Coordinates of C-alpha atoms in Angstrom, one line a residue:
Chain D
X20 CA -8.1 -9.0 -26.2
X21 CA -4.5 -8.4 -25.8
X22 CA -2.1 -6.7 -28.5
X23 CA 1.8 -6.1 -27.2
X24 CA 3.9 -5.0 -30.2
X25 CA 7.6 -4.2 -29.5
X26 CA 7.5 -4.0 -26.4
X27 CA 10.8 -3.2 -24.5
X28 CA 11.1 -2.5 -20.2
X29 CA 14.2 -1.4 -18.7
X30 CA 15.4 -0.6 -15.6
X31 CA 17.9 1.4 -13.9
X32 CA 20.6 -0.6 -12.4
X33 CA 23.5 1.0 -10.3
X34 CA 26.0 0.8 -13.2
X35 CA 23.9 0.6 -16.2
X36 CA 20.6 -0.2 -17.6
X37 CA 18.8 -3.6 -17.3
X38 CA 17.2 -4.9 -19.8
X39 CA 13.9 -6.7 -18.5
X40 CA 12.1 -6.9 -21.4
X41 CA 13.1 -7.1 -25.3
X42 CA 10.8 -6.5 -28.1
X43 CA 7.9 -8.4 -27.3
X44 CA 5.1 -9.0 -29.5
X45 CA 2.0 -11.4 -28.2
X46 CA -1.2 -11.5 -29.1
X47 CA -3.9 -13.0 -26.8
X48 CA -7.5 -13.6 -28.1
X49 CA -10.8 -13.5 -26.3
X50 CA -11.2 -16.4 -24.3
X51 CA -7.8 -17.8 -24.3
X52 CA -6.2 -19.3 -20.8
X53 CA -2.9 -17.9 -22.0
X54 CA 0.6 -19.7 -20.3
X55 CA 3.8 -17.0 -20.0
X56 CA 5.9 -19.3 -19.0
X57 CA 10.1 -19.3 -18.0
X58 CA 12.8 -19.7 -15.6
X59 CA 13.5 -17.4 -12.7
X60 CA 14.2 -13.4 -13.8
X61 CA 13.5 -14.7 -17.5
X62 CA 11.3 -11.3 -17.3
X63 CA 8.0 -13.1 -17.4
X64 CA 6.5 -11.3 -14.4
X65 CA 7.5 -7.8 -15.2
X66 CA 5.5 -8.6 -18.5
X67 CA 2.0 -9.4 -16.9
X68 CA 3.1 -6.3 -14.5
X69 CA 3.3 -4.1 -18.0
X70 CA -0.3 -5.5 -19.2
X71 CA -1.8 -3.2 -16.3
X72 CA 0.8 -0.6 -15.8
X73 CA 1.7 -1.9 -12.4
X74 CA 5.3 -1.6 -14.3
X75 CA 5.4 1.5 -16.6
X76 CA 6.8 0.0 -20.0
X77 CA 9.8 2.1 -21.5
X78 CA 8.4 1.9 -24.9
X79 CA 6.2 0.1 -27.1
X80 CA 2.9 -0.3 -27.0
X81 CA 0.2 -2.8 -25.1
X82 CA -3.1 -2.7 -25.8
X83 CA -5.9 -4.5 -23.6
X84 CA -10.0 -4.5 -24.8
X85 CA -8.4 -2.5 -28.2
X86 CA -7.4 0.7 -25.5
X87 CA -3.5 1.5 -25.4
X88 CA -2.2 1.5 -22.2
X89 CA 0.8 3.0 -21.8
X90 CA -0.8 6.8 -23.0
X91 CA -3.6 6.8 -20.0
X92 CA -4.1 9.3 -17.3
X93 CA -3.7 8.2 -13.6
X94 CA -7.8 8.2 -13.8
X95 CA -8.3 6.6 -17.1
X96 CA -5.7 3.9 -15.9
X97 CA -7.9 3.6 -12.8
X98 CA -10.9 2.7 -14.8
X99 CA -9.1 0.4 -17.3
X100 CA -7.8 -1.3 -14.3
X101 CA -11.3 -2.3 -12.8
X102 CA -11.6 -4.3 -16.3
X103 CA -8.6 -6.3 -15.7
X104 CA -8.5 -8.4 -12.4
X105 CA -4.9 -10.1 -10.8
X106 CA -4.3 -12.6 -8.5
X107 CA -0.9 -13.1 -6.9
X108 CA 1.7 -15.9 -5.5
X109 CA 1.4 -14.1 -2.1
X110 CA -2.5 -13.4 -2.3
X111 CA -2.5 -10.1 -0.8
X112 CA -5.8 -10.3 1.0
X113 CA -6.5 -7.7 3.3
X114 CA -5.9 -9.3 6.7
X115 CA -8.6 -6.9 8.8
X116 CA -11.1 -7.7 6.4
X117 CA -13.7 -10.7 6.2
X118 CA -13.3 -13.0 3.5
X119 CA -17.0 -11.2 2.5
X120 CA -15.3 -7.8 2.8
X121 CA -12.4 -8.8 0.8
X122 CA -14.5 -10.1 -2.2
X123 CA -16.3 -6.7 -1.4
X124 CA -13.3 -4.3 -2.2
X125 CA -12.9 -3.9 -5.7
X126 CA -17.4 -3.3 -5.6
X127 CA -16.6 -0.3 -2.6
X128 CA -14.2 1.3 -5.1
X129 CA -16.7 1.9 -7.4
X130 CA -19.6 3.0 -5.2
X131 CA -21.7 -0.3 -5.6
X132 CA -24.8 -0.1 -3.5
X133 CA -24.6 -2.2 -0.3
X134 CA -27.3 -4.6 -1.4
X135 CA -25.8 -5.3 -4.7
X136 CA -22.2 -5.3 -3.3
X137 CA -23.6 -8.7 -0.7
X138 CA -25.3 -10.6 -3.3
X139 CA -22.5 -10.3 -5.8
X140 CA -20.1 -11.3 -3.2
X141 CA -21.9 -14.3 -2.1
X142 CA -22.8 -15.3 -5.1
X143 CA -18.9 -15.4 -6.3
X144 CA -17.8 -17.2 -3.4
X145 CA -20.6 -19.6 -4.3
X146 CA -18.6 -20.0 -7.5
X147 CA -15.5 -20.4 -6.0
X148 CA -17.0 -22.8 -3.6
X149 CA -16.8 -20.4 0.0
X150 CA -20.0 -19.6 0.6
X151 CA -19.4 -20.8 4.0
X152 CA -16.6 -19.0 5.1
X153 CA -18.0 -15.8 4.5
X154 CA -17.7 -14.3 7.6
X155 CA -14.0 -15.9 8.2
X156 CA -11.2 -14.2 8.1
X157 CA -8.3 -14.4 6.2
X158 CA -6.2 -15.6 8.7
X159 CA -8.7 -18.6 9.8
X160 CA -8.4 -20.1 5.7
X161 CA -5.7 -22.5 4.0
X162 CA -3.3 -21.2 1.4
X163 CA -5.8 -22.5 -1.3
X164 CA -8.8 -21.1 0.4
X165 CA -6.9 -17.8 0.2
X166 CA -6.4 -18.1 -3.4
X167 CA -10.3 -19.1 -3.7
X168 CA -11.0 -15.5 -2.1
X169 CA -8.0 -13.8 -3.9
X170 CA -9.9 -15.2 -7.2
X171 CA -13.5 -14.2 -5.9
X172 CA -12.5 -11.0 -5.5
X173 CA -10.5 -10.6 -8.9
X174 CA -13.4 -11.5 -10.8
X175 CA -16.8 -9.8 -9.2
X176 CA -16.1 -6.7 -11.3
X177 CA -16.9 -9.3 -14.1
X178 CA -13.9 -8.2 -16.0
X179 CA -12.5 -9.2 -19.2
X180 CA -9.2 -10.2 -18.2
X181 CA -7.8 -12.0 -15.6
X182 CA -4.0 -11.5 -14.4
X183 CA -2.8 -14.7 -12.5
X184 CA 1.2 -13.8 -11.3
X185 CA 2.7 -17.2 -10.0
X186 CA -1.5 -18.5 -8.4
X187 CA 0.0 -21.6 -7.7
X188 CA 3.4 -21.9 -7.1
X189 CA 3.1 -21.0 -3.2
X190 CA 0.7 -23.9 -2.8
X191 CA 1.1 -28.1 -2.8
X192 CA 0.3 -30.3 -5.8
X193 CA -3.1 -31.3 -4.6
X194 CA -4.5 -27.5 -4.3
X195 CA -2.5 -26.7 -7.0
X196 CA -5.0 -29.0 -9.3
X197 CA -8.0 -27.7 -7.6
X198 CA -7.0 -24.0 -8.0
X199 CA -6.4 -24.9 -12.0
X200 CA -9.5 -26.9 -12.0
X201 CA -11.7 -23.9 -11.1
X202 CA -9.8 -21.6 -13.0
X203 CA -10.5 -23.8 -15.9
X204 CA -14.2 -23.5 -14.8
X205 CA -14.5 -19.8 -14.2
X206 CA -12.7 -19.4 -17.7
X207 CA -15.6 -21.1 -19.5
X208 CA -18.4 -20.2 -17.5
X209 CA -17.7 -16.0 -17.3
X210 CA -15.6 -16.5 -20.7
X211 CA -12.8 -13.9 -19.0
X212 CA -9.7 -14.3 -20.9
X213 CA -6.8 -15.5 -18.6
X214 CA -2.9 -14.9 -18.5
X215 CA -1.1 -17.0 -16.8
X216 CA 2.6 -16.7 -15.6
X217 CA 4.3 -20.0 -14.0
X218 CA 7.7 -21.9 -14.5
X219 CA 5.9 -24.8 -14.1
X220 CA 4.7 -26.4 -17.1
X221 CA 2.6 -28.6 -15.5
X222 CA 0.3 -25.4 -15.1
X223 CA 0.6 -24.8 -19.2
X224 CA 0.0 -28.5 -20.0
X225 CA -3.1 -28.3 -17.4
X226 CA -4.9 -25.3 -17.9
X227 CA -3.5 -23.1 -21.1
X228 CA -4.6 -23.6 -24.3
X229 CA -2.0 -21.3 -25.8
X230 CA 1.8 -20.6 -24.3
X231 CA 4.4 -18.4 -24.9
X232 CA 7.8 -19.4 -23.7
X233 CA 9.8 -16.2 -22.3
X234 CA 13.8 -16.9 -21.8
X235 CA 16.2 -14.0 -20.6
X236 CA 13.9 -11.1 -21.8
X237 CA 12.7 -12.7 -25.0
X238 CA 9.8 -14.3 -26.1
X239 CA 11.3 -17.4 -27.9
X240 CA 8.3 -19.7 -28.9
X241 CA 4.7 -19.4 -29.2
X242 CA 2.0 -21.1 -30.4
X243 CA -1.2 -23.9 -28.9
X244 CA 0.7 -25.7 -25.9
X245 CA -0.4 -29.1 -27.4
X246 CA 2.0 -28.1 -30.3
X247 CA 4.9 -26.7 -28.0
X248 CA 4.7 -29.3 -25.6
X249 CA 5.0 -32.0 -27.7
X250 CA 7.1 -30.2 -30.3
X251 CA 9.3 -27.8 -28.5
X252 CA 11.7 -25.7 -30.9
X253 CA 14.2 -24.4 -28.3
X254 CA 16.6 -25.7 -25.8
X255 CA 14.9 -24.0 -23.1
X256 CA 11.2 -25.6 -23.3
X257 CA 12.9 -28.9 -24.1
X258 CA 14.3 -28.4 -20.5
X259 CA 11.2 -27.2 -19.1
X260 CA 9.6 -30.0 -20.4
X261 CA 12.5 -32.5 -19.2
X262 CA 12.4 -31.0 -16.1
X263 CA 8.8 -31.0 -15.3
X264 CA 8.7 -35.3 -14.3
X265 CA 11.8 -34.7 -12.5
X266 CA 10.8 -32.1 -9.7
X267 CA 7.1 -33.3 -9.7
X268 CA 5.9 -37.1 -10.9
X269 CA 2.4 -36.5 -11.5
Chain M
X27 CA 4.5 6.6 55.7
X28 CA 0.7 5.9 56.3
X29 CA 0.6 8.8 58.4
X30 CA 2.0 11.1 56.0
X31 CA 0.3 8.9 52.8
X32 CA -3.6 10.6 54.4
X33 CA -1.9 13.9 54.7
X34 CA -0.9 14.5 51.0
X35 CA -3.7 12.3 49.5
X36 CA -6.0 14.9 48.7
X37 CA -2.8 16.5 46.8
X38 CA -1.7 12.5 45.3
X39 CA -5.7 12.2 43.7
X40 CA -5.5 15.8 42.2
X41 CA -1.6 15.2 40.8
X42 CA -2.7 11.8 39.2
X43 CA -6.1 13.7 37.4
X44 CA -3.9 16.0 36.5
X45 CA -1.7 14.1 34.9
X46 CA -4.2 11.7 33.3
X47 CA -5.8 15.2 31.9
X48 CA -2.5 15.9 30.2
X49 CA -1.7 12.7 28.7
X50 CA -4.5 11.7 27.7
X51 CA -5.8 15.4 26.1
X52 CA -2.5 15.9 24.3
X53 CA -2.8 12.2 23.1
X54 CA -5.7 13.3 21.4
X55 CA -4.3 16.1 19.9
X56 CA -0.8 14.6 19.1
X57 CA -3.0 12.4 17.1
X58 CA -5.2 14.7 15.6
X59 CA -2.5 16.4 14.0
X60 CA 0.5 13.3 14.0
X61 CA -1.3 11.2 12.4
X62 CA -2.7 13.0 8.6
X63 CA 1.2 14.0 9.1
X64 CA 2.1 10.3 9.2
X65 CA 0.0 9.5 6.5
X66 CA 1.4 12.1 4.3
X67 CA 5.0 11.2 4.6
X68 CA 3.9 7.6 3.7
X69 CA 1.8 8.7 0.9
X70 CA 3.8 11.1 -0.5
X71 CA 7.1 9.2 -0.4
X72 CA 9.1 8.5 -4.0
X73 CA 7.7 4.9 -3.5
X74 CA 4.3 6.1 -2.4
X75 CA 1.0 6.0 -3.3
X76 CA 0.9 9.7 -4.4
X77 CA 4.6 10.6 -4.5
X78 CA 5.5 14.2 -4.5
X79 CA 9.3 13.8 -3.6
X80 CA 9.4 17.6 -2.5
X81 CA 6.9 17.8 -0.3
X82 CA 8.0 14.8 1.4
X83 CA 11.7 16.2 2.1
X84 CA 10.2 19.1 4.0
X85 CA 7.7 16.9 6.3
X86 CA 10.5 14.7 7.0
X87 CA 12.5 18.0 8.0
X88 CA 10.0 19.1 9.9
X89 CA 9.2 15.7 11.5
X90 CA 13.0 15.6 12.4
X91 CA 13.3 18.8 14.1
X92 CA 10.5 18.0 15.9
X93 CA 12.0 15.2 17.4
X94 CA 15.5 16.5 17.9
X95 CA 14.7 19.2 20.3
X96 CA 15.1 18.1 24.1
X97 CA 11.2 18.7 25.9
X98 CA 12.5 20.7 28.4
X99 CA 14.0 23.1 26.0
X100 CA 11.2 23.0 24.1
X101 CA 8.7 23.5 26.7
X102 CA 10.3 26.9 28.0
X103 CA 11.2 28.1 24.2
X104 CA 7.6 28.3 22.9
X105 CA 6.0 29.5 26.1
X106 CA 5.1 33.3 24.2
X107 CA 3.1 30.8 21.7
X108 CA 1.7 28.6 25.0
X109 CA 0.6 32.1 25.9
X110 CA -0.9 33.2 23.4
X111 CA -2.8 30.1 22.6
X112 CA -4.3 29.2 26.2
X113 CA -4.0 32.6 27.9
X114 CA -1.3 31.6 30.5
X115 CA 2.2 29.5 30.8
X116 CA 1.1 27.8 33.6
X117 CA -1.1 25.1 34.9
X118 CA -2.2 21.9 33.3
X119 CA -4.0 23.3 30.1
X120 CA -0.9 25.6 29.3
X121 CA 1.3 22.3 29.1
X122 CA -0.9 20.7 27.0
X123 CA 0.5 23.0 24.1
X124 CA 3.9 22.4 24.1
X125 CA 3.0 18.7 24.9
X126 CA 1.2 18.2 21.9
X127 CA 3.9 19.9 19.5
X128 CA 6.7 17.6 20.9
X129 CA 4.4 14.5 20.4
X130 CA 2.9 15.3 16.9
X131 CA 6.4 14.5 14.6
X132 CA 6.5 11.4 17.3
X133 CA 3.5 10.4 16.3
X134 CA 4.1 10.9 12.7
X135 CA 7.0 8.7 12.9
X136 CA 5.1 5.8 14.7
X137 CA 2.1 6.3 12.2
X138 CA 4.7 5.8 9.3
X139 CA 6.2 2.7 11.0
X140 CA 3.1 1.2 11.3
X141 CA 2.2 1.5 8.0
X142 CA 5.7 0.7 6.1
X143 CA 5.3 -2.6 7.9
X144 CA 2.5 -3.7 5.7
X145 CA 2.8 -5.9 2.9
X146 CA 3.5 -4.3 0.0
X147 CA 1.4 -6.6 -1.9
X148 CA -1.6 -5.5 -0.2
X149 CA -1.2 -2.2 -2.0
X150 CA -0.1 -3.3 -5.0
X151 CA -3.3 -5.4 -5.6
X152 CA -5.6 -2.8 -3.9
X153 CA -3.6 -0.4 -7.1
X154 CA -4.1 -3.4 -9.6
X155 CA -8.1 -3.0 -8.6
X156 CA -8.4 0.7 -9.7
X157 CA -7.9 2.2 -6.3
X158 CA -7.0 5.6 -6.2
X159 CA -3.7 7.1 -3.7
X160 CA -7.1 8.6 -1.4
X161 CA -9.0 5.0 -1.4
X162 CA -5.5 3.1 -0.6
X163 CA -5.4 5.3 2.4
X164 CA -8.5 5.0 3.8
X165 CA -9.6 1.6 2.9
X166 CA -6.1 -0.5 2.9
X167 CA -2.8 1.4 4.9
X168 CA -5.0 2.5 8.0
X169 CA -7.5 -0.1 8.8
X170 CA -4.7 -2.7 7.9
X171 CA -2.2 -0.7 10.5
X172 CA -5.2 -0.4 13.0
X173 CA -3.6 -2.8 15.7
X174 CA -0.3 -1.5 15.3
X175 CA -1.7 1.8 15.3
X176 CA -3.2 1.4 18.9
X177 CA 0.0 0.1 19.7
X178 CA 1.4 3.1 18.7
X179 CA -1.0 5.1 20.6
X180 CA 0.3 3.7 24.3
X181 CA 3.9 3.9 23.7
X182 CA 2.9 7.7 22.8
X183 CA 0.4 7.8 26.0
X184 CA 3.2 6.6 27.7
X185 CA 5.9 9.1 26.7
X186 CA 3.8 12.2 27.3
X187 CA 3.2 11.1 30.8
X188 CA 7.1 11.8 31.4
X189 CA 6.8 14.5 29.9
X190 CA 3.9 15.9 31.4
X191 CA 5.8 14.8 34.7
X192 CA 9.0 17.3 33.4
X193 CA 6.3 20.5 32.9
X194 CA 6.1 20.0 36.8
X195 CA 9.4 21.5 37.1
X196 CA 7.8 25.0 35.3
X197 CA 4.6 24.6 37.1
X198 CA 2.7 22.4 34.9
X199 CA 0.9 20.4 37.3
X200 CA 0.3 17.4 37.7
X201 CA 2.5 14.0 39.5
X202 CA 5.5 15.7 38.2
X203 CA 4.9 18.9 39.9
X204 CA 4.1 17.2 43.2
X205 CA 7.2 15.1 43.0
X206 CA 9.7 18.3 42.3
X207 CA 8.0 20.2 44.7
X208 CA 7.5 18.2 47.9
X209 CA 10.3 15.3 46.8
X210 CA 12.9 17.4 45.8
X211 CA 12.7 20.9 47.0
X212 CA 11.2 19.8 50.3
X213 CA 13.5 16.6 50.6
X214 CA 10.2 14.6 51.5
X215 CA 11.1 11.5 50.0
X216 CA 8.0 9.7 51.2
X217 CA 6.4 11.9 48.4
X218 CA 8.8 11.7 45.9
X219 CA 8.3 7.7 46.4
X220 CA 4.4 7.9 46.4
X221 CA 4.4 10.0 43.5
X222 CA 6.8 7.4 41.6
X223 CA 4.3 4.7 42.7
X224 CA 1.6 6.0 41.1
X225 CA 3.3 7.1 37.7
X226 CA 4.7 3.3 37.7
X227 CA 0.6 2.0 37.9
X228 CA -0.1 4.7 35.1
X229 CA 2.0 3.7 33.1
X230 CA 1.7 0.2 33.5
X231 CA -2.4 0.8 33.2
X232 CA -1.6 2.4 29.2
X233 CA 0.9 -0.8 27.9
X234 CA -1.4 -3.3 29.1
X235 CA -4.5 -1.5 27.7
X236 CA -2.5 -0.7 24.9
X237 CA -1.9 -4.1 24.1
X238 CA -5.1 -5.9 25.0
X239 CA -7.2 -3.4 22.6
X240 CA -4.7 -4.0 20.1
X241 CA -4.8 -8.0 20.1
X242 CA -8.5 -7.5 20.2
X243 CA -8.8 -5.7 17.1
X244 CA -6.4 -7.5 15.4
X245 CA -8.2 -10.1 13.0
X246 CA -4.7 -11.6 12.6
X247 CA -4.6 -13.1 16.1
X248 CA -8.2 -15.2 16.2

């Protein structure tokens, strides 16, 4: 579902160039629940940012559905996007907007009819377990409600890949499990293929099936998290793994 | 004072119309053309939604011009183009003109705060959804800056009514003209002070509408 061959991303610092990502090669099947996981500035957002161009890579290529990226026009990008759905630490709802209207956005880009547009949106917040909160607004929900909408609207466009930059890490433990619960759920039922970035492996050891472990621009293992969790082959999962009873007993 | 409040009230009801004409036509204007200008010199900005760095070094020239020449200067300077649009230099619809062109780069401005206040996020995912620069505009940056906006709209209101009051002093009309001409060249200070009265109530009238429409609208605050 997802190809990235030697893929690199650099920026331009005030002195000289920084290197934010360093020949990266993943491959994500259909249907995986994918874990990116890695410390702070380890790179591992700007690479879910390169899967839909949010972050222009500087060369290599990344493929999503078999269609290479990084050579789209602005309009072809546009349409590739509405096949690949992100949710975000900050949820980024619109705040003027119903939680009905929100899940209604992504529908309104593409000219959905109005009748079509409600039923799809109420049926997805049935999924996510909202149906009563339709009419609320953003403001009026918890953080976790938030994420439930964020999600909704990520996936009414039914499309084959769901982006999910740091879901959790602005909420507590307990919604935490209930956000990774339905995500487990939503990955089964609709069968979209998830990527998820965290640095906390509780989320890998909860909800991926496969992980990639990314340290200061590098992808430095890979492989089924059963295998990497209980086997880690580097320093740095060893610590991620250490760390995880430490911060949060669970 | 009551004595001389009947005589001039006649001339205190037509000064405030007047002035409320003023302000709030050239609000409407100011907006009409401020804010696509505000718009653009978000949009177009190298951070933008649509960025077109070139373009957007002119507007802001432009919009900085605009707001660097003093009203009064500006009012008598473009009085050929006053004329030539309304017919006349005088009277309450010819200061409407130079009214609107010092407000529309204020405008702009307070457009383009309102907006750079959102959450960048908000955009971002709105782009991660397919959106295109023209839906980000019209379906995320203005209805989310809608209560700032309106906010936006008084503080403008406001300003053009001192400036409305300044066209007085070249015959524009209004409170303004009352108070220069009765207040100051007739040294009737009971004027002068009846005319401030009333400006004070305006203006006190547009912030707190201002900012009750705003709150209402605002989903934000419920």
């Amino acid at each position: 579902m997802i190809e990235i061959s030697h893929l690199y991303k650099e920026y331009q610092g005030d002195l000289h160039k920084i290197q934010a990502l360093e020949d990266i090669n993943l491959t994500i099947d259909q249907g995986d629940i994918f874990g990116i996981i890695g410390m702070s500035g380890a790179g591992k957002s700007t690479l879910i940012r390169c899967m839909n161009l949010l972050e222009k890579p500087t060369s290599g290529s990344m493929r999503v559905d078999g269609q290479e990226m990084t050579t789209l026009t602005d309009a072809q990008l546009r349409d590739a996007r509405k096949q690949i759905g992100m949710i975000f630490q900050g949820f980024n709802l619109l705040m003027q907007r119903t939680v009905l209207d929100n899940v209604a956005f992504p529908l309104e880009l593409s000219g959905t009819p109005k009748e079509e547009i409600r039923r799809r949106c109420l049926e997805m917040l049935e999924l996510v377990g909202l149906q009563d909160k339709a009419g609320a607004y953003p403001s009026q929900l918890s953080g976790g409600q938030k994420q439930r909408v964020a999600i909704a609207r990520a996936l009414v466009t039914h499309p084959k890949v769901l982006l999910c930059d740091e879901a959790t890490s602005a909420l507590d433990s307990l919604t935490t499990r209930s956000i990774l619960e339905l995500l487990k759920n939503l990955n089964q039922l609709l069968g979209v293929t998830m990527v998820v970035i965290t640095h906390e492996i509780s989320v890998v050891r909860n909800l991926c099936n496969k992980t990639a472990v990314i340290d200061s621009s590098h992808i430095v293992e890979q492989g089924l998290t059963s295998e990497i969790l209980s086997n880690p082959s580097v320093d740095i999962t060893r610590d991620l793994v250490a760390f995880e009873g430490v911060v949060r007993p669970c | 004072m009551l004595n001389s409040f009947q005589t001039y009230l006649p001339l205190l009801i037509q000064g405030s119309l007047e002035t409320i004409y003023m302000t709030l036509a050239s609000t409407l204007f100011a907006y009409a053309l401020g804010l696509p200008m505000g718009l653009l010199v978000v949009a177009t900005d190298a951070n933008g939604v649509l960025p077109m760095p070139r373009l957007n070094r002119v507007l802001q020239w432009v919009v900085n011009i605009g707001r660097s020449i003093p009203f009064i200067i500006l009012l008598i300077a473009i009085i050929p183009f006053t004329r030539f649009v309304v017919g006349t230099s005088i009277g309450t619809n010819a200061t409407i003109v130079p009214l609107v062109i010092a407000a529309t780069p204020f405008v702009a401005r307070l457009v383009e705060t309102s907006i750079s206040e959102l959450d960048k996020g908000v955009i971002e995912a709105a782009q991660a959804m397919g959106a295109s620069p023209w839906q980000i505009i019209t379906k995320v940056m203005l209805p989310e800056s809608i209560p700032s906006i309106t906010l936006g709209v008084s503080i403008t209101a406001i300003t053009l009514v001192g400036y409305s009051a300044m066209a007085g002093a070249v015959g524009g009309g209004g409170l303004g003209n009352l108070a220069i001409r009765y207040g100051y060249h007739r040294y009737q200070t009971d004027v002068m002070i009846m005319t401030i009265v009333l400006l004070i109530i305006l203006v006190q009238i547009l912030q707190s509408a201002g900012s009750l429409i705003s709150r209402k609208l605002d989903k934000r605050s419920r």
